[in-house]
Coordinates of C-alpha atoms in Angstrom, one line a residue:
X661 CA 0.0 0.0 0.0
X662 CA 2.8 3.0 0.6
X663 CA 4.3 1.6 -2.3
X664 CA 0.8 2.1 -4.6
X665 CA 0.5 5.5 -2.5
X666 CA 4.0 6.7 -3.6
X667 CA 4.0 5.6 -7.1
X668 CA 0.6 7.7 -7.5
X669 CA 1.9 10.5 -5.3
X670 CA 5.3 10.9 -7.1
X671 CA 4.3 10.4 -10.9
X672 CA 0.5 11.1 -11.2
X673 CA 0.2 14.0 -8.3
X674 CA -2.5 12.2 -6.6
X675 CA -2.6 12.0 -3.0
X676 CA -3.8 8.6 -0.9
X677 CA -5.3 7.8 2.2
X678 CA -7.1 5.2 3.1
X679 CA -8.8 4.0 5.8
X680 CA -7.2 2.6 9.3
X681 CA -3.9 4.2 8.2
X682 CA -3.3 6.2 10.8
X683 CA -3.6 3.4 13.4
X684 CA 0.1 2.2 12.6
X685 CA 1.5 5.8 14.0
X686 CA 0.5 4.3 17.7
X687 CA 3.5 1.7 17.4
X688 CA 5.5 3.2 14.3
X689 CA 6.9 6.6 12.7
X690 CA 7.7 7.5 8.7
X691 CA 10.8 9.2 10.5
X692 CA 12.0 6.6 13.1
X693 CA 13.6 2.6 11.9
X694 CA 12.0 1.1 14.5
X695 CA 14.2 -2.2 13.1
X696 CA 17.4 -0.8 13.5
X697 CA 16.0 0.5 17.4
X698 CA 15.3 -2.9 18.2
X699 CA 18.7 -4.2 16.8
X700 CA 21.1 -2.0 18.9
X701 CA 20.0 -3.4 22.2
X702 CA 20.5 -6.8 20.4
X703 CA 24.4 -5.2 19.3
X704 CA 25.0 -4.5 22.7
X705 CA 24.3 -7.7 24.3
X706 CA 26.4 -9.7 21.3
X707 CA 29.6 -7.2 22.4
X708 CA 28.6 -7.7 26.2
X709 CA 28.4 -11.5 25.5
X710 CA 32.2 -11.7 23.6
X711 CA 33.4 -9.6 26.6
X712 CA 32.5 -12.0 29.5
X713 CA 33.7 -14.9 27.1
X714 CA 36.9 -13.3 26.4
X715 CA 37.6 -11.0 29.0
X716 CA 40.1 -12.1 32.0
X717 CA 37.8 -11.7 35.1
X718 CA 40.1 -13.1 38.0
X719 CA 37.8 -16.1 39.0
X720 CA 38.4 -19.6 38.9
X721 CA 35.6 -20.3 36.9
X722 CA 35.1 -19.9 33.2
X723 CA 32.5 -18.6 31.9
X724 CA 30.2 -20.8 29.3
X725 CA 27.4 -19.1 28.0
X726 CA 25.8 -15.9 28.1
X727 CA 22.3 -15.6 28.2
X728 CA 18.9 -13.5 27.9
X729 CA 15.5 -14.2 27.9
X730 CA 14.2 -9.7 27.6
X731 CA 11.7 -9.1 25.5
X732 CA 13.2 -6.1 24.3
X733 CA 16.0 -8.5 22.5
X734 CA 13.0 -10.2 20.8
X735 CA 11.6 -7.0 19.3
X736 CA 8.7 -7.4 21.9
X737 CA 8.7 -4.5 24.8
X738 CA 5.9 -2.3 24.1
X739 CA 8.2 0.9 24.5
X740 CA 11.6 0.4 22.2
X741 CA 14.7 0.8 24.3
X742 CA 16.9 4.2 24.0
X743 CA 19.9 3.9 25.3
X744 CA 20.8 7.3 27.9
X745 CA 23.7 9.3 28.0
X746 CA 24.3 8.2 31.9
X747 CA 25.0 5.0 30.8
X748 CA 27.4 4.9 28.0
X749 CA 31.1 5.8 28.2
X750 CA 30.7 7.5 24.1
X751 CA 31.8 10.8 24.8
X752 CA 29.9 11.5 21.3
X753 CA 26.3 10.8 23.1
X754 CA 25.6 14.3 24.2
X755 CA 22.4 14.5 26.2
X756 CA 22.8 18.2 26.4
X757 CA 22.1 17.9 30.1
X758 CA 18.3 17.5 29.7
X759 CA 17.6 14.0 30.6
X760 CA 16.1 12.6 34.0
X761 CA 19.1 10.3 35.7
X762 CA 16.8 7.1 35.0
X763 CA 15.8 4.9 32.6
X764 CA 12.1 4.3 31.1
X765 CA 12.2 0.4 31.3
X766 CA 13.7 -2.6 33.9
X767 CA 17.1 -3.8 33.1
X768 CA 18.1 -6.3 30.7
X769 CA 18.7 -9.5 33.0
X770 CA 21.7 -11.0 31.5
X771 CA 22.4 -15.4 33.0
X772 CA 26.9 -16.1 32.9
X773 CA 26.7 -19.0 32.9
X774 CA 30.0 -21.1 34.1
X775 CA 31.6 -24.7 33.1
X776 CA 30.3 -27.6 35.2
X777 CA 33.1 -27.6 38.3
X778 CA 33.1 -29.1 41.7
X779 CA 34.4 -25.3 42.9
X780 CA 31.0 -24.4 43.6
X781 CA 29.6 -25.5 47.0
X782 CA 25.9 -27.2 46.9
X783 CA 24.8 -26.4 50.5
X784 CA 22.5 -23.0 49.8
X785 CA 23.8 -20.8 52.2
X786 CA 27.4 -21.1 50.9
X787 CA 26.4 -21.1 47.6
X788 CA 25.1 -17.7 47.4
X789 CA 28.4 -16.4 49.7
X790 CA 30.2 -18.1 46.7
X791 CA 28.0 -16.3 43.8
X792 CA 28.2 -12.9 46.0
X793 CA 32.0 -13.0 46.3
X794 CA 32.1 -14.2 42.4
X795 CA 30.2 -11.0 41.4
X796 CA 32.7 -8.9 43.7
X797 CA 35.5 -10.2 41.8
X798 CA 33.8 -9.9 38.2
X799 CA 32.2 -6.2 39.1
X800 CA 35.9 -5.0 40.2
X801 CA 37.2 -6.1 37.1
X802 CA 35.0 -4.3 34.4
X803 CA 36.9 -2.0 32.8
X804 CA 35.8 1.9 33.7
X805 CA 36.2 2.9 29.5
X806 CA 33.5 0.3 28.9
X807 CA 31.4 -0.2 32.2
X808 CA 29.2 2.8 34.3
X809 CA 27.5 2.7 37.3
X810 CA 28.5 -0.8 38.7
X811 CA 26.4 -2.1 41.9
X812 CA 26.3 -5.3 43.5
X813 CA 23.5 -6.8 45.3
X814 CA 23.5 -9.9 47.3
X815 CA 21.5 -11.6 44.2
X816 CA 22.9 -9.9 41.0
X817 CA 25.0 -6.7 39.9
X818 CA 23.6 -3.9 38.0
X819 CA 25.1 -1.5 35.4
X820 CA 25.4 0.6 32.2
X821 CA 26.8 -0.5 28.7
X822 CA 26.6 0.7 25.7
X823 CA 24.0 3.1 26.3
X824 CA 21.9 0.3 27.6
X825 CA 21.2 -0.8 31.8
X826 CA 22.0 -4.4 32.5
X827 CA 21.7 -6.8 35.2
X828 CA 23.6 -10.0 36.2
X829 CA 22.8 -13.2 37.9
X830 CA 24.9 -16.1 37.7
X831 CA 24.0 -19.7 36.8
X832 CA 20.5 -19.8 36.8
X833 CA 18.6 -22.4 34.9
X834 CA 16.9 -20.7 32.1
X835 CA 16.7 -23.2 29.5
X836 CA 13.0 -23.4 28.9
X837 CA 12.5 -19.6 28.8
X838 CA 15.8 -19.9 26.1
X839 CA 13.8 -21.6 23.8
X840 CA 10.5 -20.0 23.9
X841 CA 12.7 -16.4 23.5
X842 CA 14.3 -18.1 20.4
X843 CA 11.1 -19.1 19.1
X844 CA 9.5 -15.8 19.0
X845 CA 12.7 -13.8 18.4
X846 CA 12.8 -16.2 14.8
X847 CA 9.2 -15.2 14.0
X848 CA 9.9 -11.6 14.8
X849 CA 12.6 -11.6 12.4
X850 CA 10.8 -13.5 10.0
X851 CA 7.8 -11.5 9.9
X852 CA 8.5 -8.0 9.8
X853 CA 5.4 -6.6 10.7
X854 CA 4.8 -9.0 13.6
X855 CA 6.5 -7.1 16.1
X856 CA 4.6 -3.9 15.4
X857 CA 1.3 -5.9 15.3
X858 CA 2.6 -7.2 18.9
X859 CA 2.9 -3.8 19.9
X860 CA -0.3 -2.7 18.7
X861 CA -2.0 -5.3 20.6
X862 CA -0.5 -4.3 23.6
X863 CA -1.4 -0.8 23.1
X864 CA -5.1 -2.0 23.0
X865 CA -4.8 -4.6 25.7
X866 CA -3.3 -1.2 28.1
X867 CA -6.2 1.4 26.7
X868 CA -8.8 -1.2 28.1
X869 CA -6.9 -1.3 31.6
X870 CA -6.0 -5.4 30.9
X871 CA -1.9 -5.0 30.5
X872 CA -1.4 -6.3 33.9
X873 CA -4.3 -9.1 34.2
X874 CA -2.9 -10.7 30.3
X875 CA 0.8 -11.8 30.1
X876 CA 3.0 -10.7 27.3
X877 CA 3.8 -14.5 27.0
X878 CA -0.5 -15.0 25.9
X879 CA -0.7 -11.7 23.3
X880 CA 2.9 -13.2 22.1
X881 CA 1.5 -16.8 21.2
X882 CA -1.6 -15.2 19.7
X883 CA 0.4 -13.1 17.3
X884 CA 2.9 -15.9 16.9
X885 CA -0.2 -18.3 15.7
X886 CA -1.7 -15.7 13.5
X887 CA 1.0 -14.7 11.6
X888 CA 2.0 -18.7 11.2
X889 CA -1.5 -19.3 10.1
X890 CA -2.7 -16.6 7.9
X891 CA -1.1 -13.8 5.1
X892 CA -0.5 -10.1 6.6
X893 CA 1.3 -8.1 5.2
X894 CA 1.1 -5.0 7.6
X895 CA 0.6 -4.0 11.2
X896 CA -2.8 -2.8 11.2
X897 CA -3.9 -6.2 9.0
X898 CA -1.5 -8.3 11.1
X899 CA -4.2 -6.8 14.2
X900 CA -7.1 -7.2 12.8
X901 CA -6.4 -11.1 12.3
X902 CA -5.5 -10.9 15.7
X903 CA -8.7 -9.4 16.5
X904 CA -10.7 -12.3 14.1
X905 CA -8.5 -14.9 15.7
X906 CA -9.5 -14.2 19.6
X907 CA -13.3 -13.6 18.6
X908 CA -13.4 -17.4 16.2
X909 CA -10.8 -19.4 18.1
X910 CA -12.5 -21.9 20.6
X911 CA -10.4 -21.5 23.9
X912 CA -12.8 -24.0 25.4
X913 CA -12.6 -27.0 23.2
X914 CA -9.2 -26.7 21.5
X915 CA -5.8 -25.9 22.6
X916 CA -3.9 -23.2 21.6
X917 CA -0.9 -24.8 20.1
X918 CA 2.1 -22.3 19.0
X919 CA 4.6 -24.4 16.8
X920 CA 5.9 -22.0 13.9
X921 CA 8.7 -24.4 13.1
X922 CA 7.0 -27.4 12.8
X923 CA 8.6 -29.6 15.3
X924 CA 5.7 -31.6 16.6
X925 CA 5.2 -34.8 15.2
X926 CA 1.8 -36.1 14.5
X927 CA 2.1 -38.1 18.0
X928 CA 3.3 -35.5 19.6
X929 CA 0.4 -33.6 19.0
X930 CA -2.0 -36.5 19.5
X931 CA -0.9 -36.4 23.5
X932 CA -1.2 -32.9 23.5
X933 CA -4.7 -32.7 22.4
X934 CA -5.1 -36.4 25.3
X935 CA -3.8 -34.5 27.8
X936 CA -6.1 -31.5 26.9
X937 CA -8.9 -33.3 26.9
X938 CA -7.8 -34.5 30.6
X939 CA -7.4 -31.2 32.0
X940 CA -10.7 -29.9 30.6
X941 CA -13.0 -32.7 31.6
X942 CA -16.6 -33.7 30.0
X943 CA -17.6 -30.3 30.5
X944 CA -15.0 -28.3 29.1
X945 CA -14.9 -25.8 32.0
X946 CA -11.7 -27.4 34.0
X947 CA -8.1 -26.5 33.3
X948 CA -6.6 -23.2 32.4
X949 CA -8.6 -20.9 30.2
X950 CA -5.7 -20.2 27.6
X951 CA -4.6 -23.7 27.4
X952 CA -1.0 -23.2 25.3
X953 CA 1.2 -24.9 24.1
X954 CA 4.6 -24.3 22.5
X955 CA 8.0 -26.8 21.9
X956 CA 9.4 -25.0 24.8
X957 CA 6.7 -27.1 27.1
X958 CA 7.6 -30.3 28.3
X959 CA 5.3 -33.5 28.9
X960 CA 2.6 -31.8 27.0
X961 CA 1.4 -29.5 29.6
X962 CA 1.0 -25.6 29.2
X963 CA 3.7 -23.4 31.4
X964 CA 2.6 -19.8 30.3
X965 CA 0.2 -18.0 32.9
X966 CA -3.6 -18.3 31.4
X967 CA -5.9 -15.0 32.1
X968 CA -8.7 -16.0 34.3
X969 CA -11.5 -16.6 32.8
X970 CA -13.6 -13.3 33.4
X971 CA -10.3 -11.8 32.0
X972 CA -10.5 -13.6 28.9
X973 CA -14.5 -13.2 28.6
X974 CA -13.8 -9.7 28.7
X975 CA -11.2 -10.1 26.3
X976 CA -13.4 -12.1 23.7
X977 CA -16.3 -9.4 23.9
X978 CA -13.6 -6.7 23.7
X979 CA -12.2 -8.2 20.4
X980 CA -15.6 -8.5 18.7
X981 CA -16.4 -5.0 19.5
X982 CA -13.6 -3.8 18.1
X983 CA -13.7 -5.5 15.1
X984 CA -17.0 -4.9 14.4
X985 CA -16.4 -1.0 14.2
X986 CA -13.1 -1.2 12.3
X987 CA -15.2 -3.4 9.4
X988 CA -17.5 -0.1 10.0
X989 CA -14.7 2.5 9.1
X990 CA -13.5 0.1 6.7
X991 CA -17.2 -0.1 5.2
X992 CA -17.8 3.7 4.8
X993 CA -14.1 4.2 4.1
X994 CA -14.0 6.3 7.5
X995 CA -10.7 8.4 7.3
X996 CA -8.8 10.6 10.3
X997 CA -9.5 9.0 13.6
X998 CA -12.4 7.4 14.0
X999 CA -10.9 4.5 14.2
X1000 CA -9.4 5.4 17.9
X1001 CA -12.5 4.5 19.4
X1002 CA -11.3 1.2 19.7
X1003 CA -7.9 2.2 21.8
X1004 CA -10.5 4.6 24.3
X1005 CA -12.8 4.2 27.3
X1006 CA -15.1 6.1 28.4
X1007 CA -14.5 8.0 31.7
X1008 CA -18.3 6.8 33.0
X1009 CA -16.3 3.5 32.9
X1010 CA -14.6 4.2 36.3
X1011 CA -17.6 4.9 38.2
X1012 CA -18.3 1.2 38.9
X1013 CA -14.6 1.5 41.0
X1014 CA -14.8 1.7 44.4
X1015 CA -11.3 3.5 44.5
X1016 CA -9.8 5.4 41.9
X1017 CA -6.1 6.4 42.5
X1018 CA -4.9 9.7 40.5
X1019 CA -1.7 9.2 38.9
X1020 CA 0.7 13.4 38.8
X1021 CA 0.8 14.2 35.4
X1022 CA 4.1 15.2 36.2
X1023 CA 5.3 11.5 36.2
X1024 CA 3.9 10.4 32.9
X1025 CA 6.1 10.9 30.4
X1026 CA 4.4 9.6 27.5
X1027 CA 1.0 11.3 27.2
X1028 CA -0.3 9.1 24.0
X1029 CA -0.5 6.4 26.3
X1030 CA -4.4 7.8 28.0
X1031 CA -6.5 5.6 28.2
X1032 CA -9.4 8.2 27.8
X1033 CA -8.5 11.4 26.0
X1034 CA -6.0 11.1 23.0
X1035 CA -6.2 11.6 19.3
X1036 CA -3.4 10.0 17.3
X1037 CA -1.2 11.8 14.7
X1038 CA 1.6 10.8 12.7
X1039 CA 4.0 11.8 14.8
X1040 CA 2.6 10.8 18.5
X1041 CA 5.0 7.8 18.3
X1042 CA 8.1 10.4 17.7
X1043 CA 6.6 12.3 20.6
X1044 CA 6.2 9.5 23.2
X1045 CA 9.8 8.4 22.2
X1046 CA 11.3 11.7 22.9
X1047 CA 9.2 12.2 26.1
X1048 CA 10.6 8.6 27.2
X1049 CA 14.0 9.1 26.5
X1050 CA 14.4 12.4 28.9
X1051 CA 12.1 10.6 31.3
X1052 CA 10.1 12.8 34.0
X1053 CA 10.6 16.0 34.3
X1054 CA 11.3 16.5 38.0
X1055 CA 14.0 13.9 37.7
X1056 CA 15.5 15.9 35.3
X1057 CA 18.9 18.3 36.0
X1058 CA 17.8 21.7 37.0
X1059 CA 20.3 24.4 35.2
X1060 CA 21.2 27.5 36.9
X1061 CA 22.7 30.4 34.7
X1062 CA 24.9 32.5 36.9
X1063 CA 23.5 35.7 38.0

């Protein structure tokens, strides 16, 4: 479509829109490579990873592996890491003094993994003294050109690199969570549009006050399945199958099983639909709601957290409302923003709440992110990314000019 809208623009002067359009400027910008966002933070682990593998730390152990399970190094955090000027030693990144001394997002939780060695003790207590007095050693050794703001905690050690805030735990058993980050990272890179779609989804999940009651884990799988299952070529089509796929997919008689590579054999499926049928019962009302299902899920048996089920009722109705009025805007060829109903409540929604708690503007940062009064433009998404990057304003340097 921007291709057909540039072709016509540049060599027969005629301007296109068309409706839902504007919809992808929630999650995206004409000005901003959201790709190449997403890959720095990816850059940045790769060169933290060849450090810790190369690097002479002082400790009797060697290190293995390096790993990391963060979204945001699958292309799946709602807001796209920026990396701050507090936390990189380039003396190029200038942040002119203006940003707060904190970043928008939790650190990226990095696993060293070491060689299998009888050095380490098994009793608890002196195991953690021994992983405490290992990340002593390893903190004192980072080099100050490379590493800022270096803390260590009794269960992991914080700091900055590259731009980017990182946090380290050593030899924790992540190997299940490795292999469902590896499955979604391939179809993020496979599908383009998928991660923008995820975002989108989020976006929608958050303006109908369900981010926290819906894991990302759930709204990943659903996007995973969709894209695997159906043609989309874009962000706002890759959400509108979303939207199709929650309101026709029967969460009470059939499993939702997430296997973009193929890997399950036809047995393998067979027991997953056996012990399905198990958990549900005759009546189909047992078991979790979302019952899912990925390679990364051993003996058949769902690990990622299922809503309740009033969540996902609430969902389901959600979704077909939704829909309903985008096929409406699509139907009259609605242009502009009618289509931002969908992302909006009402505030007669929080009278039915017994307590309402009043969040300072001062603290919100990114103000495209109500819930109930926001129209979206094509460049809210530059806005909110600006606004997150220098973080809120009271945190923020104060300068005095002398007098």
């Amino acid at each position: 479509m921007d291709i057909c809208s540039y072709i016509l623009k540049e060599h027969f002067n005629v301007k296109v829109s068309y409706p839902l359009n504007e919809m992808r400027y929630r999650v995206s910008s004409p000005t901003v490579d959201i790709v190449d966002m997403a890959k720095q933070a990816n850059l940045a682990f790769e060169s933290l990873t060849n450090f810790f593998k190369t690097a002479d730390l002082k400790i009797p152990l060697k290190v293995a592996a390096v790993e990391c399970n963060a979204a945001a190094l699958r292309y799946s955090n709602l807001y796209l890491l920026q990396k701050h000027a507090h936390l990189s030693k380039d003396s190029s990144f200038d942040d002119g003094g203006k940003v707060s001394g904190c970043t928008n997002y939790s650190p990226i939780i990095v696993n060293l993994k070491f060689d299998k060695s009888s050095k380490l003790p098994q009793e608890e207590a002196a195991l953690k003294a021994a992983k405490l007095a290992l990340m002593i050693r390893i903190a004192d050794h980072l080099p100050v050109t490379s590493f800022s703001n270096v803390n260590v905690l009794p269960s992991h050690f914080d700091f900055g690199y590259m731009g980017y805030s990182f946090r380290c735990v050593l030899n924790v058993e992540m190997e299940k969570s490795m292999q469902y980050h590896t499955m979604i990272n391939a179809v993020h890179t496979r599908f383009v549009s998928s991660s923008s779609t995820l975002r989108l989804l989020q976006r929608w999940c958050a303006s109908h006050l369900l981010s926290r009651l819906i894991s990302l884990e759930v709204l990943e799988c659903i996007v995973c399945r969709v894209y695997c299952d159906f043609e989309v070529n874009s962000t706002v089509t890759g959400f509108i199958r979303c939207l199709e796929f929650l309101t026709t997919f029967d969460f009470a008689r059939d499993p939702l099983i997430v296997d973009p590579n193929n890997q399950f054999t036809g047995e393998k499926l067979s027991d997953i639909n056996e012990e399905f049928d198990k958990a549900r019962g005759e009546s189909y009302i047992d078991g979790p709601p979302v019952y899912i299902i990925t390679p990364a899920d051993e003996a058949s048996k769902p690990s990622i957290s299922s809503p309740k089920r009033v969540i996902l009722s609430r969902l389901l109705a959600l979704s077909e409302m939704s829909l309903q009025h985008l096929f409406q805007c699509l139907k009259t060829n609605s242009h502009g923003n009618s289509w931002s109903k969908i992302l909006r409540v009402s505030t007669a929604s929080f009278a039915n709440y017994s307590v309402l708690l009043r969040v300072d503007p001062n603290i919100i940062c990114d103000k495209t992110c109500s819930s109930t009064d926001h129209l979206c433009s094509a460049d809210s998404f530059d806005k909110g990314l600006r606004s997150n990057a220098r973080g809120p304003s009271f945190l923020r340097p104060t300068l005095y000019k002398h007098i």
